[in-house]
C-alpha positions as YAML, in Angstrom:
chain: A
units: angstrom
residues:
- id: 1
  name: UNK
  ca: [0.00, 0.00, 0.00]
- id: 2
  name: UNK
  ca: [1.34, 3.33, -0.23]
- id: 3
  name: UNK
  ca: [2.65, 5.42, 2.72]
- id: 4
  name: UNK
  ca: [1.13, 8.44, 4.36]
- id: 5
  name: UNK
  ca: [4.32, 10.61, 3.25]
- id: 6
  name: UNK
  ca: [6.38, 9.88, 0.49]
- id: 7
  name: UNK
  ca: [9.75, 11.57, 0.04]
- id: 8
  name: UNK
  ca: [11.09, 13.02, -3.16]
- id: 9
  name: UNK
  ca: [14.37, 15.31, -3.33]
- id: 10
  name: UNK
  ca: [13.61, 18.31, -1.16]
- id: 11
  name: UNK
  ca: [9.86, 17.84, -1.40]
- id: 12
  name: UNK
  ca: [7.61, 15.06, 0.26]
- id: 13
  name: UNK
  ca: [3.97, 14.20, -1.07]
- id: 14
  name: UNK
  ca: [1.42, 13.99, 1.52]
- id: 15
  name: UNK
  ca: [-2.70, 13.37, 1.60]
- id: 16
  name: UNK
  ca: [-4.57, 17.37, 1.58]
- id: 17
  name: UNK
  ca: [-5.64, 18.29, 5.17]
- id: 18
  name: UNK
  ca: [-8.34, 20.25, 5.75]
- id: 19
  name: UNK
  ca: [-5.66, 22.65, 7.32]
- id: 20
  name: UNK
  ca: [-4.45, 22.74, 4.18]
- id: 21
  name: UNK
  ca: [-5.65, 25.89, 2.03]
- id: 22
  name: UNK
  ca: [-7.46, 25.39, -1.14]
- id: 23
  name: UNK
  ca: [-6.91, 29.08, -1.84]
- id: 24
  name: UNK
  ca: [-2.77, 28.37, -2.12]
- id: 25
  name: UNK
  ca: [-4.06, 24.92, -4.25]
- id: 26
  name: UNK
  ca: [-5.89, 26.63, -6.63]
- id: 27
  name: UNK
  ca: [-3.36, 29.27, -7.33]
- id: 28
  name: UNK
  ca: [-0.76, 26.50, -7.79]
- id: 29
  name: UNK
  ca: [-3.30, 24.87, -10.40]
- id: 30
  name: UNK
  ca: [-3.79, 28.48, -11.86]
- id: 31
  name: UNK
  ca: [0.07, 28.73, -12.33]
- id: 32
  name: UNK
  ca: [0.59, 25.41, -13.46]
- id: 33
  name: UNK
  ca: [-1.89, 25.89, -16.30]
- id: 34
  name: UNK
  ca: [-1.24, 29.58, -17.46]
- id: 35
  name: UNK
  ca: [0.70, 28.40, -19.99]
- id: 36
  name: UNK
  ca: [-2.22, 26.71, -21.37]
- id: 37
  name: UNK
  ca: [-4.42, 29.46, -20.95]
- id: 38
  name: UNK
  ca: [-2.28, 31.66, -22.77]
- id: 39
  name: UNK
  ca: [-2.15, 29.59, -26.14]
- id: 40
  name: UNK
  ca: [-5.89, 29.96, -25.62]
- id: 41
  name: UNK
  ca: [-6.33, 26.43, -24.57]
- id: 42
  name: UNK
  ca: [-8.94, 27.19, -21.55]
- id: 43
  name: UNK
  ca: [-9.02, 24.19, -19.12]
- id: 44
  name: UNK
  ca: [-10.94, 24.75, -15.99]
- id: 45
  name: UNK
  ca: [-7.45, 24.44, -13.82]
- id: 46
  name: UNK
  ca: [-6.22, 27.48, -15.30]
- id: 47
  name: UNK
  ca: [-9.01, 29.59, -14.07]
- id: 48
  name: UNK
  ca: [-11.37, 27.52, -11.65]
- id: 49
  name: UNK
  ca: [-12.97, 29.15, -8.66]
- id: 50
  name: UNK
  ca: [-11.47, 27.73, -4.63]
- id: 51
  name: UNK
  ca: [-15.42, 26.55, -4.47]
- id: 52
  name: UNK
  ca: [-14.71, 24.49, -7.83]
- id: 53
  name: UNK
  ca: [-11.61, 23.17, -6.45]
- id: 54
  name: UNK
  ca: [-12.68, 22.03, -3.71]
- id: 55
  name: UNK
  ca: [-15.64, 19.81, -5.85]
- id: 56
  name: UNK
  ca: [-13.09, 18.32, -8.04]
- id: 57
  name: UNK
  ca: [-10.61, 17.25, -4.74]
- id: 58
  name: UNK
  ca: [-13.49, 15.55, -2.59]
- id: 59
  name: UNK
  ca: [-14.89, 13.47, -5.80]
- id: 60
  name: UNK
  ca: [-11.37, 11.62, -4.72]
- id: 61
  name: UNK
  ca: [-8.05, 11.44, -2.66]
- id: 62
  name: UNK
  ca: [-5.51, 14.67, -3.27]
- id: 63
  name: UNK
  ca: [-2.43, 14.76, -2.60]
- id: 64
  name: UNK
  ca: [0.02, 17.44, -2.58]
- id: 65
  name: UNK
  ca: [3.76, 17.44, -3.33]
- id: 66
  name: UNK
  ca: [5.50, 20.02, -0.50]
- id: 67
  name: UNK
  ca: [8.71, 21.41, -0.13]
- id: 68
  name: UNK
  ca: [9.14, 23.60, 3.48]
- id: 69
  name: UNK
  ca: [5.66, 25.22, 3.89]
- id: 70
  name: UNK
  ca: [4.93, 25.31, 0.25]
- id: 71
  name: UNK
  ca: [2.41, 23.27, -1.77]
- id: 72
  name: UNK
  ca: [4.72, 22.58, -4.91]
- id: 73
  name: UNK
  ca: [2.56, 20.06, -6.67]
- id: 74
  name: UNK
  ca: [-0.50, 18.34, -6.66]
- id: 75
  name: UNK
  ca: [-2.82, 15.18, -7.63]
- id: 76
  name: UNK
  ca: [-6.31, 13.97, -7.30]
- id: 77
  name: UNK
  ca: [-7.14, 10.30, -7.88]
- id: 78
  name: UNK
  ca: [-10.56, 8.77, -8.18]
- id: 79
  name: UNK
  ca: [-11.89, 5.31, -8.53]
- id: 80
  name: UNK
  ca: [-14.80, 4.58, -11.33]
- id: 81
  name: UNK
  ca: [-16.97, 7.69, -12.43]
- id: 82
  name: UNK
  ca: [-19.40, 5.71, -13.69]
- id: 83
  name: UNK
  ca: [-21.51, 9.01, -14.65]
- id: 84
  name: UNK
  ca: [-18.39, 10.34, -16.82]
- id: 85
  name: UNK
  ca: [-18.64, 11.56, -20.21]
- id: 86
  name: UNK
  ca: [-15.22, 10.24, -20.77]
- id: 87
  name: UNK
  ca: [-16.04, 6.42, -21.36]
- id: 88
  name: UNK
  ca: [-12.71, 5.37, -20.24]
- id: 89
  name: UNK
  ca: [-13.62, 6.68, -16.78]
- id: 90
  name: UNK
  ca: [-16.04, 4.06, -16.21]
- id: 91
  name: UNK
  ca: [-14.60, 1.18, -16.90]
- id: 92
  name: UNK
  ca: [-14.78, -0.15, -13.07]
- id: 93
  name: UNK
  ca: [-11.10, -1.37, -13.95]
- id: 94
  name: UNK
  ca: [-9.67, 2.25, -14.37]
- id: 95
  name: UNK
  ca: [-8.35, 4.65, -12.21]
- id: 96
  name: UNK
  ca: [-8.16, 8.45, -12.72]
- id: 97
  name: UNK
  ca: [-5.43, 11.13, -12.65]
- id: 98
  name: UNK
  ca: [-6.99, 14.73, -12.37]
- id: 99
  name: UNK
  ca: [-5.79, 17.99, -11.41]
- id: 100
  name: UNK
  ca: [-2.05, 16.95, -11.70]
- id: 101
  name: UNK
  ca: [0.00, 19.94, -11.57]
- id: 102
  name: UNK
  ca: [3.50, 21.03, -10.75]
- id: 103
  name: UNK
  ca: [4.47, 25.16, -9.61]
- id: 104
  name: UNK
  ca: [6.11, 26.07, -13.11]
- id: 105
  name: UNK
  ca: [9.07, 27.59, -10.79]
- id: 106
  name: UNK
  ca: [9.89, 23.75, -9.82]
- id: 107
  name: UNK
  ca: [9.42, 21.90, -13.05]
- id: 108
  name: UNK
  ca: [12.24, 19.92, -14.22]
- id: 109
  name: UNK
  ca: [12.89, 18.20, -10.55]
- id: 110
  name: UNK
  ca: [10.92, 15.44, -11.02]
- id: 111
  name: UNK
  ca: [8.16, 16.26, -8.57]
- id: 112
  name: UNK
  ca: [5.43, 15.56, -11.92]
- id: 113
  name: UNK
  ca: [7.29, 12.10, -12.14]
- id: 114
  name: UNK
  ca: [6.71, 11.60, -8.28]
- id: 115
  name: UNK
  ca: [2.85, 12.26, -8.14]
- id: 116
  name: UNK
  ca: [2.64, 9.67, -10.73]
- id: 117
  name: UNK
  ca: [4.65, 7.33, -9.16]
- id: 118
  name: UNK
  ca: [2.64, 7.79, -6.39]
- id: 119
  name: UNK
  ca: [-0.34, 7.57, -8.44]
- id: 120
  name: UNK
  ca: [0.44, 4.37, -9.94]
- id: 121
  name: UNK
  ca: [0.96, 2.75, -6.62]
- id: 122
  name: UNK
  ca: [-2.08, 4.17, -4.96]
- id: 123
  name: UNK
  ca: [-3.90, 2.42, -8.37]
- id: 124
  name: UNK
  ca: [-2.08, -0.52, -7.91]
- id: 125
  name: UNK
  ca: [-2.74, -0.66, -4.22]
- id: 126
  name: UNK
  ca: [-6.46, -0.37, -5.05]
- id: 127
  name: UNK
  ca: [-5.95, -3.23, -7.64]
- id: 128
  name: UNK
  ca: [-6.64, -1.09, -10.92]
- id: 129
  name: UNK
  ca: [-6.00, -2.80, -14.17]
- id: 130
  name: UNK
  ca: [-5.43, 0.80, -15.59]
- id: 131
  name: UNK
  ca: [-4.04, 4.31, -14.83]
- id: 132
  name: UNK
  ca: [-6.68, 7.05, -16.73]
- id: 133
  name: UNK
  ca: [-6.03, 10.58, -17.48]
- id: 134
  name: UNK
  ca: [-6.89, 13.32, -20.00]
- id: 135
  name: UNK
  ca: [-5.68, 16.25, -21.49]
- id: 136
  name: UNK
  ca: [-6.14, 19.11, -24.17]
- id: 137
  name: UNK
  ca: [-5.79, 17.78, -27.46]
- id: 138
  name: UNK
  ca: [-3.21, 21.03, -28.03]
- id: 139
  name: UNK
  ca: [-1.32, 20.33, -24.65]
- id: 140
  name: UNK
  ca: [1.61, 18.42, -26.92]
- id: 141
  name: UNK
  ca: [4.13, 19.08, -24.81]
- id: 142
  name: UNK
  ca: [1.71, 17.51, -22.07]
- id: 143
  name: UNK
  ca: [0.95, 14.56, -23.70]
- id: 144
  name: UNK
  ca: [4.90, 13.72, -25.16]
- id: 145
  name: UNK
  ca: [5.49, 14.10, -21.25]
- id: 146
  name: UNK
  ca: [2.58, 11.70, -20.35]
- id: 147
  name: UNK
  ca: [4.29, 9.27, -23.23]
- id: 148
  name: UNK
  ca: [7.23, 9.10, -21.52]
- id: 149
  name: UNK
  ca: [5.63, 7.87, -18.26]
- id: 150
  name: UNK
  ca: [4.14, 5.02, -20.54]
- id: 151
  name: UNK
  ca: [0.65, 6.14, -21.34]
- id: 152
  name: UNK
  ca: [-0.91, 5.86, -24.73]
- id: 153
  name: UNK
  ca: [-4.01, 7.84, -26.46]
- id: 154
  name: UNK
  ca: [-7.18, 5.46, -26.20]
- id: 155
  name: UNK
  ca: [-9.45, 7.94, -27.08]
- id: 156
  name: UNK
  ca: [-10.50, 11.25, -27.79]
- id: 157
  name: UNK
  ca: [-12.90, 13.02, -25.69]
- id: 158
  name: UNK
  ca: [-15.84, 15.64, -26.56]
- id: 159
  name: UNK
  ca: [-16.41, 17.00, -22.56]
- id: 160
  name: UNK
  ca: [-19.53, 18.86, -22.47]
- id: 161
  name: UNK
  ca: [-18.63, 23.04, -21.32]
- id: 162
  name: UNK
  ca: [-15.29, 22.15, -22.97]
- id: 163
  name: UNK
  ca: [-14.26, 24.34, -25.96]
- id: 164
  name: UNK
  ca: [-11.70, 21.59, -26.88]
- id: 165
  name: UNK
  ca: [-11.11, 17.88, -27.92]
- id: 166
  name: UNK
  ca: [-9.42, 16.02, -24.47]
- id: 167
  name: UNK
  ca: [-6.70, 13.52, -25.55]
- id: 168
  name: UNK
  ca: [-7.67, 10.50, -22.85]
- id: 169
  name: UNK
  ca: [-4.59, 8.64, -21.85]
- id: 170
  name: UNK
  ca: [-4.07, 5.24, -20.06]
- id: 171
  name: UNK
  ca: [-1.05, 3.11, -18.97]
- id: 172
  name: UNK
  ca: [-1.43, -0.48, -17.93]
- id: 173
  name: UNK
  ca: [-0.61, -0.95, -14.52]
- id: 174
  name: UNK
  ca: [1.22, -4.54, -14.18]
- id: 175
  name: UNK
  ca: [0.13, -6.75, -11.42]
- id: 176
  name: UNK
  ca: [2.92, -7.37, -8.95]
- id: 177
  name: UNK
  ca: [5.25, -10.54, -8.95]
- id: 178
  name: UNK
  ca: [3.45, -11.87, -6.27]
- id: 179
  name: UNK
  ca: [0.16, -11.56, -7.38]
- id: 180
  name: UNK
  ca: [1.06, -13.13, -10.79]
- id: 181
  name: UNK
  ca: [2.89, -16.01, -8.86]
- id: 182
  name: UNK
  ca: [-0.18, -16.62, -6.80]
- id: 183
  name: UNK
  ca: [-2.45, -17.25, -9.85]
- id: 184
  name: UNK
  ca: [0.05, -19.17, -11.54]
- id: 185
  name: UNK
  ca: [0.11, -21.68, -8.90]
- id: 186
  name: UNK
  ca: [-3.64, -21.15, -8.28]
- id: 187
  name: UNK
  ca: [-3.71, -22.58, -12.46]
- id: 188
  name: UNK
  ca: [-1.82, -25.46, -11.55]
- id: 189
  name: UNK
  ca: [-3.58, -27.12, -8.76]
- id: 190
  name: UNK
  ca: [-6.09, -30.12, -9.61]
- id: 191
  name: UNK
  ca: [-8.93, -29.21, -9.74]
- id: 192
  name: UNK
  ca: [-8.80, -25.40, -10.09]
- id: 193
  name: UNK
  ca: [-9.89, -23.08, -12.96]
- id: 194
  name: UNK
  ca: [-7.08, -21.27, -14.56]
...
């Protein structure tokens, strides 16, 4: 299962408190997604409300990447949405990535690689076949980033309120050794089904 703080260079991800302020998290999310918003690309992160924030981080778990006193990063991960417009978020199989962002001023130290490292093993703790996620269609530096981290397109996503396509991308999360050796053996005794 994964740990209740997880260490990464001079930053350690943690699960939001409700000390924590969503004011500071929605700033980060504002700041992380400028860039977007300024090639006209208008994802809800870039200019959501604290109230709208706050919706998206209880439909999940959030965690936050901090370094000192300061929120530096952030994820929220959710099980099946099985009211999604986004097909791939309700296959009961499939976990979801939203609201991952990094402070622009710390991108580059692997703090993005982190929360989804963490991300993966929260999905894998949970026993997801899948690791779900989408982003602008014109986000390509995004998505080449996402490709690196092993996720491929499987599908393209029409959002209703969205004035954009959403690239949907998934990675395969592998079962662990040990699970794998327990079926194997579970296959070979008489009498069991494979």
């Amino acid at each position: 299962s994964t740990s209740s703080t997880c260490s990464i260079s001079s930053a350690a991800i943690r699960r939001l408190r409700s000390s924590d302020s969503l004011e500071e998290l929605t700033q980060l999310l504002h700041r992380a997604f400028s860039e977007l918003a300024l090639r006209g690309i208008e994802c809800q992160c870039a200019s959501q409300s604290v109230a709208r924030t706050r919706e998206r981080v209880e439909r999940g778990e959030c965690f936050i990447a901090i370094s000192g006193s300061q929120v530096i990063g952030t994820v929220t991960l959710e099980a099946i949405d099985r009211y999604s417009s986004i097909s791939t978020y309700r296959d009961p199989a499939t976990a979801s990535v939203h609201q991952l962002a990094v402070d622009p001023a710390r991108q580059g130290e692997g703090v993005g690689r982190s929360l989804i490292a963490y991300a993966i093993a929260w999905a894998r703790a949970r026993r997801y076949d899948r690791l779900a996620l989408d982003t602008p269609e014109g986000a390509l530096r995004q998505v080449a980033w996402y490709f690196d981290r092993g996720f491929d397109i499987v599908e393209t996503a029409h959002v209703p309120g969205r004035r954009y396509a959403s690239l949907v991308l998934a990675r395969q999360l592998a079962r662990s050794r040990t699970f794998a050796v327990a079926a194997t053996h579970r296959a070979a005794l008489p009498g069991s089904r494979p």
